[in-house]
Coordinates of C-alpha atoms in Angstrom, one line a residue:
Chain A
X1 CA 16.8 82.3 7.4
X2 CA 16.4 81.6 11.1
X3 CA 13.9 78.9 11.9
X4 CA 11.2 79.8 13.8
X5 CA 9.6 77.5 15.6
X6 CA 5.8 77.8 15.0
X7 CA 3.7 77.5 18.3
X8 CA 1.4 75.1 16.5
X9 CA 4.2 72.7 16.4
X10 CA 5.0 72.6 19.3
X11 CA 4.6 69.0 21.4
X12 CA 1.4 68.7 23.8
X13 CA -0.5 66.6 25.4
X14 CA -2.5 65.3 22.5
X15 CA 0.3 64.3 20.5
X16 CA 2.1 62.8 23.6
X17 CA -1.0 60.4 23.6
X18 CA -1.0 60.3 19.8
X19 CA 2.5 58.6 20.0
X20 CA 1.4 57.0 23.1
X21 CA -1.2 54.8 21.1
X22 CA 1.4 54.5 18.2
X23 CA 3.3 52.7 20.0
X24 CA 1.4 50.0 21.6
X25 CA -0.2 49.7 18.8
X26 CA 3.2 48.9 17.1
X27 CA 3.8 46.3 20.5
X28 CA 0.5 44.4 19.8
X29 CA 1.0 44.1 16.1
X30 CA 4.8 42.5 17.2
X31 CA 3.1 40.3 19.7
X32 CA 0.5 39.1 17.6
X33 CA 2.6 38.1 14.7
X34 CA 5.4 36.3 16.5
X35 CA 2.9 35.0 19.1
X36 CA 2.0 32.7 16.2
X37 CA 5.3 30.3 16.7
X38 CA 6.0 28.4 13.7
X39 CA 5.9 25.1 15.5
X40 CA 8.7 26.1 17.4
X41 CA 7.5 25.9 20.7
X42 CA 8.0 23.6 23.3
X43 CA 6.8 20.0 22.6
X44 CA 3.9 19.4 23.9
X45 CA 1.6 15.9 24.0
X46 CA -1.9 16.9 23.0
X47 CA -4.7 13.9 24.7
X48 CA -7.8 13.6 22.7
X49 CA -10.9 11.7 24.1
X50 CA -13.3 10.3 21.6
X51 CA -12.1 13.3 19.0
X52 CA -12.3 15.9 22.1
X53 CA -8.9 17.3 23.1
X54 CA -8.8 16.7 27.1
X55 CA -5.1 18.1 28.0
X56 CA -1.8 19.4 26.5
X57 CA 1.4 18.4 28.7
X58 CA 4.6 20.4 27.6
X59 CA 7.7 18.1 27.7
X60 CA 9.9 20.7 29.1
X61 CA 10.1 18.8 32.1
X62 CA 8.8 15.3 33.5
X63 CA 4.9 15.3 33.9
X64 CA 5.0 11.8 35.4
X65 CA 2.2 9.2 34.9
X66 CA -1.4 10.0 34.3
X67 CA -3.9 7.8 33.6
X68 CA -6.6 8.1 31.2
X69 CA -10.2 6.2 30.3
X70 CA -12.4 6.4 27.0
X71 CA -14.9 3.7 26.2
X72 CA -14.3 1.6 29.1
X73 CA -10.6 1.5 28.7
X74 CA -7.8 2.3 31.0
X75 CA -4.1 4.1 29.2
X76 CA -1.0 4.4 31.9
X77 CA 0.9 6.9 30.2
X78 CA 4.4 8.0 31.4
X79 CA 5.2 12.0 30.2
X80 CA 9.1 12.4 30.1
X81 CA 11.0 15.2 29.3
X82 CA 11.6 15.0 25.3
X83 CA 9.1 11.5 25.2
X84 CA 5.6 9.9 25.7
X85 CA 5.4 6.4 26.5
X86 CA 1.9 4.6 27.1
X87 CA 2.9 2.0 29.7
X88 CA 0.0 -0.1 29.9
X89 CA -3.3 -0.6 28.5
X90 CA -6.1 -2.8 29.5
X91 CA -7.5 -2.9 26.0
X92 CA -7.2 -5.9 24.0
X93 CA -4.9 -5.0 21.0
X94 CA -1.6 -3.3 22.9
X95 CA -1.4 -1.3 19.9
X96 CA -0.1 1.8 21.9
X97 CA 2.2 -0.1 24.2
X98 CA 3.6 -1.6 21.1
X99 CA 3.9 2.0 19.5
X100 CA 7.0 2.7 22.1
X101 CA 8.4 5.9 23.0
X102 CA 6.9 9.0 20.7
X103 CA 9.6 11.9 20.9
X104 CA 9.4 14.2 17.4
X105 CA 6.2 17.0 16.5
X106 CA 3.2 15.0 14.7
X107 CA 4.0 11.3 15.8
X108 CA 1.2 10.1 17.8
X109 CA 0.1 7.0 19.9
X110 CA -3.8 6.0 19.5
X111 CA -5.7 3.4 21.2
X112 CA -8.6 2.6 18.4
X113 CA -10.7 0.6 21.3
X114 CA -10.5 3.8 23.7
X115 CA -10.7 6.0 21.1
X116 CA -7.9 8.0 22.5
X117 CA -5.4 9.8 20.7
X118 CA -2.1 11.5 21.9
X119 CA -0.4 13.6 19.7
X120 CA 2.6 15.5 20.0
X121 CA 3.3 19.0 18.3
X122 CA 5.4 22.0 18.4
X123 CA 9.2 21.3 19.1
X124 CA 11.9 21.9 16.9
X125 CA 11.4 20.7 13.7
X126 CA 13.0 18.5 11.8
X127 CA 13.7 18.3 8.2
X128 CA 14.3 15.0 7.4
X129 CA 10.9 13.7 9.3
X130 CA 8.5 12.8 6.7
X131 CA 5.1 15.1 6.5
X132 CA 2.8 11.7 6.7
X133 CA 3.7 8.0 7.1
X134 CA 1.7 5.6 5.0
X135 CA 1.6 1.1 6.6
Chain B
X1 CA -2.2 68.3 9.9
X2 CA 1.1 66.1 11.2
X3 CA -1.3 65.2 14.0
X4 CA -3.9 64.3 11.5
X5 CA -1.1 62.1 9.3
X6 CA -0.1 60.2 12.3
X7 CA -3.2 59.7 13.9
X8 CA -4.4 57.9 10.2
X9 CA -1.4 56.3 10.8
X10 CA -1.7 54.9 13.7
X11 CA -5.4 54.0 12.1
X12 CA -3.7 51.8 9.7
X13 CA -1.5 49.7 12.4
X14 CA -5.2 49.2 13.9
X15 CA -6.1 48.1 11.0
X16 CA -3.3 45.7 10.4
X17 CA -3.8 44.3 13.7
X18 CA -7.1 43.4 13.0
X19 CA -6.0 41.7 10.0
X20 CA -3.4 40.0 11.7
X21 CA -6.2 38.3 14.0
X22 CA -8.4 37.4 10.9
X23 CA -8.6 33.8 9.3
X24 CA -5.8 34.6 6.7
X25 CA -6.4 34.4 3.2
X26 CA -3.0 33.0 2.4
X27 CA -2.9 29.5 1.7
X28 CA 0.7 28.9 3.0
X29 CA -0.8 29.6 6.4
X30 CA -4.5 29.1 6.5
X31 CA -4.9 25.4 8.5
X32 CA -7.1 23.2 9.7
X33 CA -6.6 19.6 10.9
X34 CA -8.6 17.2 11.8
X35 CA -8.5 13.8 13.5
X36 CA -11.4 11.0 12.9
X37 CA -11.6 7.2 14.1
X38 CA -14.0 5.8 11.5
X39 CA -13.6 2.4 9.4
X40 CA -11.1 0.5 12.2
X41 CA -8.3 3.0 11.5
X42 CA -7.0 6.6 12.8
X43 CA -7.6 9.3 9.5
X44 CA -5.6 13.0 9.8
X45 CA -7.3 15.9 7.6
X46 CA -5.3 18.5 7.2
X47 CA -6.1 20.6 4.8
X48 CA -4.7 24.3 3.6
X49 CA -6.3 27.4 2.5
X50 CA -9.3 29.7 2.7
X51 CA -11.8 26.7 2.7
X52 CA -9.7 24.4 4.8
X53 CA -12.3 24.5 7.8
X54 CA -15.4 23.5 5.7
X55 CA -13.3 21.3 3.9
X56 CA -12.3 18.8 6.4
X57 CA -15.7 19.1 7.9
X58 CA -17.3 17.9 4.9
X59 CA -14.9 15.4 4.7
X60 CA -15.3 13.7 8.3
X61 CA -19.2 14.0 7.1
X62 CA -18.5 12.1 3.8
X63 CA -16.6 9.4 6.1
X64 CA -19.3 8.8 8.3
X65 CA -22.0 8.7 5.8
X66 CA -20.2 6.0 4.3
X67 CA -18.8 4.0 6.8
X68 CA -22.7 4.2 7.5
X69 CA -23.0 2.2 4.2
X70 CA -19.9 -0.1 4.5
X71 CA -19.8 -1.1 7.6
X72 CA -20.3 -5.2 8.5
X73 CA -20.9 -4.2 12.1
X74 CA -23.7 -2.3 11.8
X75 CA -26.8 -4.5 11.0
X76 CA -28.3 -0.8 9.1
X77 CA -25.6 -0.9 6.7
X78 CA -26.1 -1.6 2.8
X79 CA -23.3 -4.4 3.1
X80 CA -25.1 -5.6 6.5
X81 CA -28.2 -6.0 4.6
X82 CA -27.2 -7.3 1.8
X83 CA -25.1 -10.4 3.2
X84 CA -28.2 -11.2 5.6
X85 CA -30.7 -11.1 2.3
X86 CA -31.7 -14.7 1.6
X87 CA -29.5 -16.1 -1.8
X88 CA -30.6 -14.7 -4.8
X89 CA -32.3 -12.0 -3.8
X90 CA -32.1 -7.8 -5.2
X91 CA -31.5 -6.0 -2.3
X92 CA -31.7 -2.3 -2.6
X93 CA -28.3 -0.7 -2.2
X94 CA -27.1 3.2 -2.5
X95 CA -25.0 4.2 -5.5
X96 CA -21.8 4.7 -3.6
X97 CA -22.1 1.1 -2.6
X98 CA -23.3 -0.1 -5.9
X99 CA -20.4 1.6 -7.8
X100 CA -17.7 0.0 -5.2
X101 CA -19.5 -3.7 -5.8
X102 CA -18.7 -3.3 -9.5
X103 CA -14.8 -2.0 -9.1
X104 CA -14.5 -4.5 -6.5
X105 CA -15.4 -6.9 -9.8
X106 CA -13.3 -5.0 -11.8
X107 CA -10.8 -5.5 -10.1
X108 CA -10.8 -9.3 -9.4
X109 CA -11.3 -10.0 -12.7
X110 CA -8.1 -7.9 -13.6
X111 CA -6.1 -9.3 -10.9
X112 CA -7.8 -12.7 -11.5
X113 CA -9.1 -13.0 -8.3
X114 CA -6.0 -12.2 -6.2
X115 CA -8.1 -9.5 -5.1
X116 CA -11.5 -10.5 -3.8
X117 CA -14.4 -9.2 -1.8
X118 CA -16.0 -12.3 -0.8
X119 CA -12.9 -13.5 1.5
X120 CA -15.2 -12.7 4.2
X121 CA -15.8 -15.8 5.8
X122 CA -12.4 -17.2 5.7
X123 CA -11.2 -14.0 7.2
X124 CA -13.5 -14.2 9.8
X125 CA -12.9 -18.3 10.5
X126 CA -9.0 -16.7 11.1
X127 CA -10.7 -14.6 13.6
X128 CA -9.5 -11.1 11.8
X129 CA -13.2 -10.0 12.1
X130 CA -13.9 -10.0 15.5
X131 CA -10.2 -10.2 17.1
X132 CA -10.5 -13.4 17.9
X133 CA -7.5 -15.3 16.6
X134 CA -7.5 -18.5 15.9
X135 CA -6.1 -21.4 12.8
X136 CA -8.9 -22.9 11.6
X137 CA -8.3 -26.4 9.7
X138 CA -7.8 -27.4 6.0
X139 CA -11.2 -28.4 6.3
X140 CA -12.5 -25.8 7.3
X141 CA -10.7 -23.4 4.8
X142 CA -12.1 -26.0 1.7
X143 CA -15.7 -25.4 2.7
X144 CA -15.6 -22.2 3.2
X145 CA -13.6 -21.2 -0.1
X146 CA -16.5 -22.7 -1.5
X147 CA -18.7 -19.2 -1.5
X148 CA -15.4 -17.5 -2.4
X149 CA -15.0 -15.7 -5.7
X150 CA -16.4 -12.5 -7.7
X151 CA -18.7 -14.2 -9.6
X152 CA -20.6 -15.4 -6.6
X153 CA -22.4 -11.9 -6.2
X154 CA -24.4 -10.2 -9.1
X155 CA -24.9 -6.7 -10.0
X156 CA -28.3 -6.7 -12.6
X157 CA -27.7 -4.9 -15.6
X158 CA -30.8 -2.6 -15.7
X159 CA -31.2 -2.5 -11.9
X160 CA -28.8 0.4 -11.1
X161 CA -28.9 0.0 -7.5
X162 CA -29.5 -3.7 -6.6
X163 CA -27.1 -6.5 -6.2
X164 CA -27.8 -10.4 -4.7
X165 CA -25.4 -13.0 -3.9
X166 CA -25.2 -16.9 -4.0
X167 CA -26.0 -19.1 -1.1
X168 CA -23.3 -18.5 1.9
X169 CA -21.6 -15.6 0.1
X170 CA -20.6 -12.8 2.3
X171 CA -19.3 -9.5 1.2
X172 CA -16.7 -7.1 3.0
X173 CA -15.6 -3.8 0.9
X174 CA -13.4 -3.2 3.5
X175 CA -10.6 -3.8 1.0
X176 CA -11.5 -0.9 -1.3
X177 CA -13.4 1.9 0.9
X178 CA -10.7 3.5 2.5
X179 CA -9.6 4.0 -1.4
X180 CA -12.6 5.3 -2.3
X181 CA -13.2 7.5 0.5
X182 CA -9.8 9.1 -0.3
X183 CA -11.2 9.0 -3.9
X184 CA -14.5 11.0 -2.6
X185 CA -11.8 13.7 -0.3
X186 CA -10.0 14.4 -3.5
X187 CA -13.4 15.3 -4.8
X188 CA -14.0 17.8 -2.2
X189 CA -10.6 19.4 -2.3
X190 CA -11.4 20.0 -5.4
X191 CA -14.5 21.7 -5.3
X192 CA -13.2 23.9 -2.4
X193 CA -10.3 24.6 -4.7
X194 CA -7.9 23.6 -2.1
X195 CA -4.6 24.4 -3.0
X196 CA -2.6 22.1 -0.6
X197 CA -3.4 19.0 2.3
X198 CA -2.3 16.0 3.2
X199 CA -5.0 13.3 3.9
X200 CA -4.0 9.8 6.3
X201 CA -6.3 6.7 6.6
X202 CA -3.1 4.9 7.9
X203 CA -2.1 2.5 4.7
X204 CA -4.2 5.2 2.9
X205 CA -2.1 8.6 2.0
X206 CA -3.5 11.3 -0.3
X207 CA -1.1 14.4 -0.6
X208 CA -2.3 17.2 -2.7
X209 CA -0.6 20.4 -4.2
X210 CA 3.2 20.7 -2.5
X211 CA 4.2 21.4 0.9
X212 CA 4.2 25.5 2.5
X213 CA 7.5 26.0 1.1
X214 CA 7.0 24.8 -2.2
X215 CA 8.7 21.6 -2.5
X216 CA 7.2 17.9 -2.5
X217 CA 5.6 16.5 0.1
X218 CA 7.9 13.6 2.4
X219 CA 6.1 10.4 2.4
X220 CA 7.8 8.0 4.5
X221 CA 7.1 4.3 3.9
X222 CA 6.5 2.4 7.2
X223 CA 9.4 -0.5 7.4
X224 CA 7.9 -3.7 7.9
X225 CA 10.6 -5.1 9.9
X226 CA 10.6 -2.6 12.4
X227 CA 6.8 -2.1 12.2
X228 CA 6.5 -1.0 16.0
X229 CA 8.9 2.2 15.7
X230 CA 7.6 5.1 15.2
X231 CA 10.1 6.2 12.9
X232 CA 11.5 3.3 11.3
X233 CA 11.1 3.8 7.4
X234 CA 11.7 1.4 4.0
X235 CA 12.5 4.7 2.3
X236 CA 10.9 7.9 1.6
X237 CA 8.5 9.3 -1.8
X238 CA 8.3 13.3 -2.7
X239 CA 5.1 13.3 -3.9
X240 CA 2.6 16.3 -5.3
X241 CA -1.2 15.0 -6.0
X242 CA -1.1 11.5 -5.5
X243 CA -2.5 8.6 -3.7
X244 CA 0.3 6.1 -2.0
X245 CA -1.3 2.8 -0.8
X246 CA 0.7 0.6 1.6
X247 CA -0.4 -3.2 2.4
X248 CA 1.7 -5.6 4.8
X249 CA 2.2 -8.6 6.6
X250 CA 2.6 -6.5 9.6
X251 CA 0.0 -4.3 9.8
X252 CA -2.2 -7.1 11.0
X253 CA -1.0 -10.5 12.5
X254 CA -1.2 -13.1 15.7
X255 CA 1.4 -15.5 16.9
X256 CA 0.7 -19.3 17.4
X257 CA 2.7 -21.8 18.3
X258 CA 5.8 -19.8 17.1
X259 CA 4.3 -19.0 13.9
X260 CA 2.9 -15.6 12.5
X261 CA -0.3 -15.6 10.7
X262 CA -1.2 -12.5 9.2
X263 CA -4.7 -10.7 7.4
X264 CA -3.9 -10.8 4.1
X265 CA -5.5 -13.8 2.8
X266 CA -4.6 -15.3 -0.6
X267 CA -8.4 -16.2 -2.4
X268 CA -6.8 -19.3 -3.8
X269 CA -5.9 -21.1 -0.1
X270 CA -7.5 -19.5 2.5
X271 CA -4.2 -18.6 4.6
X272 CA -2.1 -15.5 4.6
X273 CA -0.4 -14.8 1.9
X274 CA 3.1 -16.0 1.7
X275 CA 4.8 -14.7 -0.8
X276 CA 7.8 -13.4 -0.4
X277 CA 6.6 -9.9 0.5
X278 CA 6.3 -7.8 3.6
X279 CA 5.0 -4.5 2.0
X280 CA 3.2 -3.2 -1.4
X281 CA 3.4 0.2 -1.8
X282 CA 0.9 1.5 -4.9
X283 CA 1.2 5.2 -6.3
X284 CA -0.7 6.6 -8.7
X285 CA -0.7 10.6 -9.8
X286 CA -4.0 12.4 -9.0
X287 CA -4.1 15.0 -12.3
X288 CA -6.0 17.8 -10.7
X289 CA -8.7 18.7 -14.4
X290 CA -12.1 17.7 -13.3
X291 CA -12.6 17.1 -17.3
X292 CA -9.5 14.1 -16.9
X293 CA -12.1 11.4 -15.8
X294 CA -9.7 9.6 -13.9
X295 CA -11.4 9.1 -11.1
X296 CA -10.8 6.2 -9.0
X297 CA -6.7 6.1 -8.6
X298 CA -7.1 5.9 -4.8
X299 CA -9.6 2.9 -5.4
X300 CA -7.9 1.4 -7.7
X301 CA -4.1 1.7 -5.2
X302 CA -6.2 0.1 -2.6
X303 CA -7.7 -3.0 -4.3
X304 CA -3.8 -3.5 -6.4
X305 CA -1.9 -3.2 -3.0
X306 CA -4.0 -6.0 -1.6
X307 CA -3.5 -8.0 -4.8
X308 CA 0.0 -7.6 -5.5
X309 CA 1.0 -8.8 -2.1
X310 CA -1.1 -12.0 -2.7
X311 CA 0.6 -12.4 -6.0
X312 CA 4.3 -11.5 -4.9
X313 CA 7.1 -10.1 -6.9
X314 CA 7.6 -12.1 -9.7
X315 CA 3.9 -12.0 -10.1
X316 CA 3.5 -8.3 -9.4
X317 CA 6.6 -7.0 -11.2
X318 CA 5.0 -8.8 -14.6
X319 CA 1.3 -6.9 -13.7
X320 CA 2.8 -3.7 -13.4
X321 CA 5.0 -4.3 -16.9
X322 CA 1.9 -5.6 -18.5
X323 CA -0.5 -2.5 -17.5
X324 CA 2.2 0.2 -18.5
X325 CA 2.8 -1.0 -22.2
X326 CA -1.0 -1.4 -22.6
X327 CA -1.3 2.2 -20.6
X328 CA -4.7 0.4 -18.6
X329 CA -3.6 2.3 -16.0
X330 CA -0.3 4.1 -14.8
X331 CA 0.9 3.2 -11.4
X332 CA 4.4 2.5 -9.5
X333 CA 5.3 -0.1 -6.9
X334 CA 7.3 0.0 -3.9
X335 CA 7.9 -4.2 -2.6
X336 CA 9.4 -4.7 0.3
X337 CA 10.6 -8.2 0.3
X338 CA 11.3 -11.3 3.2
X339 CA 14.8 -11.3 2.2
X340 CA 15.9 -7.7 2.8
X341 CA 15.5 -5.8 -0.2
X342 CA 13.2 -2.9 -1.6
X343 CA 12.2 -3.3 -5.3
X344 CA 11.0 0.2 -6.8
X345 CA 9.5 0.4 -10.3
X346 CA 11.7 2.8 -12.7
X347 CA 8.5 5.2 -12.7
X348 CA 9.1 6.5 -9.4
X349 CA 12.7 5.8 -8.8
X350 CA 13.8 9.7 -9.3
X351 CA 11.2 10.4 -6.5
X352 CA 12.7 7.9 -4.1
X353 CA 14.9 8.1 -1.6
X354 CA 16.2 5.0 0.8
X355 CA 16.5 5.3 4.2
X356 CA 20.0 4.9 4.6
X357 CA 19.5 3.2 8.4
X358 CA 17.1 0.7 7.0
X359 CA 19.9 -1.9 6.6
X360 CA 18.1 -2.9 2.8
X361 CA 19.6 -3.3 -0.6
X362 CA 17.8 -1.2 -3.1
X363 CA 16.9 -2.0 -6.5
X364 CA 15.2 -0.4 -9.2
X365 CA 13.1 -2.4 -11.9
X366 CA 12.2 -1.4 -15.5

C-alpha cells in the first residue's frame, strides 16, 4: 500500500514552535540539575561577620590580602591560590593565626572575639577527610 | 492529536522543572547548615531532610535560650544569680538548670569528685575565666579549694526548682552544657524526624543517621600534638547516632616561664591536671526509640571526658572496666597519652582507624 501522506501531518508553524519549546525546556531542565555541582566547584573561602556571610573569594587564582573587622577587631587575611591564611590579628587569643594555612572544603578559621568565620567549600573532595573534627 | 501528545509533553518537562527548583523531599539532598558562636565555642548545624531548615533554627533558638541560663557573664543568668545569692539561700532557678545542677552531682559523686562544678574560683585565680593568665600560689590554691566540692551546693528535695550554696561557693556548668545542649539537639532531630546531621560544639560531636551515601560518618580526632593543624588527626571513628566528646591539655593553655599550664584543673590540687594524658575521647551510642529513656549520653560524655583526664589512664581504664561489667552505663574511650601512644577501649576498636601519619603506637584495651 502506498503511503500517503496526510495534509494534517504535515509540519507547520505550530509544531515548529511546539518543538521549539520542547527543547529549551529540555536545556533548562539540563542546566538546572547540573547547575547544582556536587561540591565540585571551585574552592571558594566563604567570610561570615557576626553569623552574616560578607564575601566568597574563589581560590582559582591569588585574591591577595584583605582585611576584615567585627567587634572591634582587625583579621589580615592572605587569599592564595589553593589556601587561606589569616596573617595577623589584633585580638587577644591568636587563635586564627595559630590555625595556619586552611586548603581542603569545610576547614575553617574563626576568630571567637571578632566573631568572624571563614570557611572554605566546594573543591574537589576528598575521601579520606573526616565529615567533622571533634578537640 | 501528536500535537496534543507532545504539547502534554512538553507540559510534563515544565513540570519537572518546577520540581527541580523546589525544596526536595529527598533526604540525601535536602540541607541546611548553620553556623552559631554561643557558649565560648564555634557550633556547625547541619542537618538533612525535609525539616532540616526549622530544625537547625530551633536548634540555634534552644542554644541561646540556654546559654541565656548558663552563662557566668551575664549577671541575668540562673548561674549568675545563683552564685551572687547570699550563702544559704533558695534561689529560684529554671528546670533546665536545675536538672544540669543534679547530673553535675551525679556525676561527681560517680567520678568522686574528679569532675566538679564548683572549680570555679580556682579556675578563675588561673585566669582561664577572664583570659588573664596568671600562677597563682600554693596559698592561694589551699584557700580557695576550701569552697571546692559537690556537696558545697544543695538542691532541696521538695523544692523542684531551687538550689543555695555554702559561703564562697561558686558554680560554673560550663563543664556539662555543651553536653546537654547536644543532649536537647538530639531531642529536636528527633521530633523533626530527621533522618541524618551532623552537629559540632568543637570538643562536642553529635552525628546522627549515616552519611548521603550510606556509610558511617568520619570523625576525625584532633591530635594533641599537633593541635594547631588543621588536619592533623590521633585517628578516625565511623560513627552512626552517637555523641563523641573530646577533652585536652591543648585545647586551652598559657606558657610561663617555659612551662605550660593548661584548663583542666584536677579538684584535688588546684593545678592542671597532670596525668599522663593529652586527650579523652568519650563515645556513647544515641539509640534513636524515644521509649529508650536514655537520655543524657551527650551529658554524661561531657562531664566523663573532663573526669577521666583528671584521673588518667590507669585511673580511667579501671572506670570504664568497672561501669561496663556493672552495665551503669555503656561508653568507649579514646586516651591519647604524653608518651606517644593511643589507648582505644575494645568497644570501639572495630570502628577505629589510626591515622597512619600520626607517628603513635596503637593499642587496644579490654
Amino acid at each position: 500500500m502506498p503511503m500517503r501522506r496526510s495534509p494534517k501531518l504535515r509540519p507547520n508553524g505550530w509544531d515548529a514552535l511546539v518543538i521549539l519549546a520542547v527543547v529549551l525546556l529540555a536545556a533548562a531542565c539540563a542546566v538546572t540539575v547540573w547547575g547544582r555541582g556536587g561540591g565540585t566547584g571551585e574552592l571558594t573561602a566563604v567570610v561570615s561577620i557576626d553569623g552574616r556571610e560578607v564575601e566568597r573569594v574563589a581560590l582559582g587564582s591569588a585574591a591577595g590580602e584583605r582585611v576584615y573587622a567585627g567587634n572591634g577587631y582587625t583579621l589580615t587575611v592572605d587569599f592564595e591560590p589553593g589556601g587561606v591564611t589569616v596573617r595577623e590579628a589584633d585580638c587577644p587569643t591568636q587563635d586564627c593565626v595559630h590555625t595556619g594555612t586552611i586548603t581542603r572544603s569545610g576547614q575553617s578559621i574563626v576568630c571567637l572575639p571578632g566573631r568572624i568565620i571563614i570557611q572554605l567549600t566546594g573543591g574537589p573532595a576528598d575521601a579520606s577527610a573526616p565529615d567533622v573534627v571533634i578537640g | 492529536m501528536r500535537r496534543l501528545t507532545v504539547l502534554l509533553l512538553a507540559l510534563a518537562m515544565l513540570a519537572g522543572l518546577t520540581a527541580c527548583g523546589m525544596e526536595p523531599a529527598d533526604p540525601n539532598t535536602a540541607q541546611e547548615s548553620i553556623q552559631v558562636i554561643a557558649m565560648d565555642t564555634v557550633m556547625t548545624f547541619s542537618i538533612y531532610g525535609e525539616k532540616s531548615t526549622h530544625a537547625v533554627y530551633a536548634a540555634e533558638d534552644e542554644v541561646r535560650r540556654l546559654e541565656g541560663l548558663l552563662s557566668r557573664t551575664d549577671p541575668e543568668s540562673d548561674v549568675s544569680r545563683l552564685n551572687a545569692a547570699p550563702a544559704g539561700e533558695a534561689v529560684t532557678v529554671s528546670e533546665d538548670t536545675r536538672s544540669l545542677l543534679e547530673m553535675a552531682r551525679f556525676y561527681a559523686m560517680m567520678t568522686e569528685g574528679a569532675f566538679d562544678c564548683t572549680l570555679a574560683p580556682v579556675s578563675s585565680a588561673w585566669g582561664f575565666t577572664e583570659e588573664s593568665f596568671r600562677v597563682p600560689s600554693r596559698t592561694e590554691l589551699d584557700g580557695l579549694l576550701q569552697h571546692v566540692g559537690w556537696e558545697k551546693f544543695q538542691l532541696p528535695e521538695g523544692q523542684n526548682l531551687t538550689a543555695s550554696h555554702d559561703e564562697g561557693v561558686e558554680i560554673d556548668l560550663g563543664g556539662i552544657a555543651k553536653g546537654y545542649v547536644t543532649d536537647v539537639i538530639a531531642g529536636i532531630l528527633e521530633e523533626n524526624h530527621v533522618p541524618r546531621a551532623t552537629i559540632s560544639l568543637g570538643g562536642n560531636v553529635l552525628v546522627w543517621g549515616d552519611r548521603p551515601d550510606g556509610t558511617p560518618w568520619r570523625v576525625g580526632i584532633q591530635d594533641p600534638a599537633r593541635a594547631d593543624a588543621a588536619d592533623g588527626y590521633a585517628g578516625f571513628l565511623s560513627l552512626t547516632d552517637a555523641f563523641a566528646v573530646t577533652s585536652g591539655s591543648y585545647q586551652r593553655y598559657f606558657e610561663e616561664d617555659g612551662q605550660r599550664y593548661h584548663h583542666i584543673i584536677d579538684p584535688a590540687t588546684g593545678c592542671p591536671a597532670d596525668s599522663g594524658l593529652t586527650s579523652v575521647t568519650v563515645v556513647e551510642k544515641r539509640e534513636r526509640d524515644a521509649n529508650s529513656n536514655i537520655l543524657g549520653s551527650g551529658t554524661e560524655c561531657d562531664a566523663l571526658s573532663t573526669a577521666l583526664f583528671v584521673m588518667g589512664e590507669e585511673k580511667a581504664l579501671e572506670f570504664w572496666r568497672t561501669e561496663r561489667e556493672s552495665r551503669q552505663m555503656s561508653f568507649d574511650l579514646v586516651l591519647v597519652t604524653e608518651d606517644g601512644r593511643v589507648v582505644v577501649t575494645d568497644g570501639i576498636a572495630d570502628v577505629f582507624t589510626p591515622d597512619e601519619t600520626s607517628g603513635y603506637a596503637y593499642e587496644t584495651v579490654s
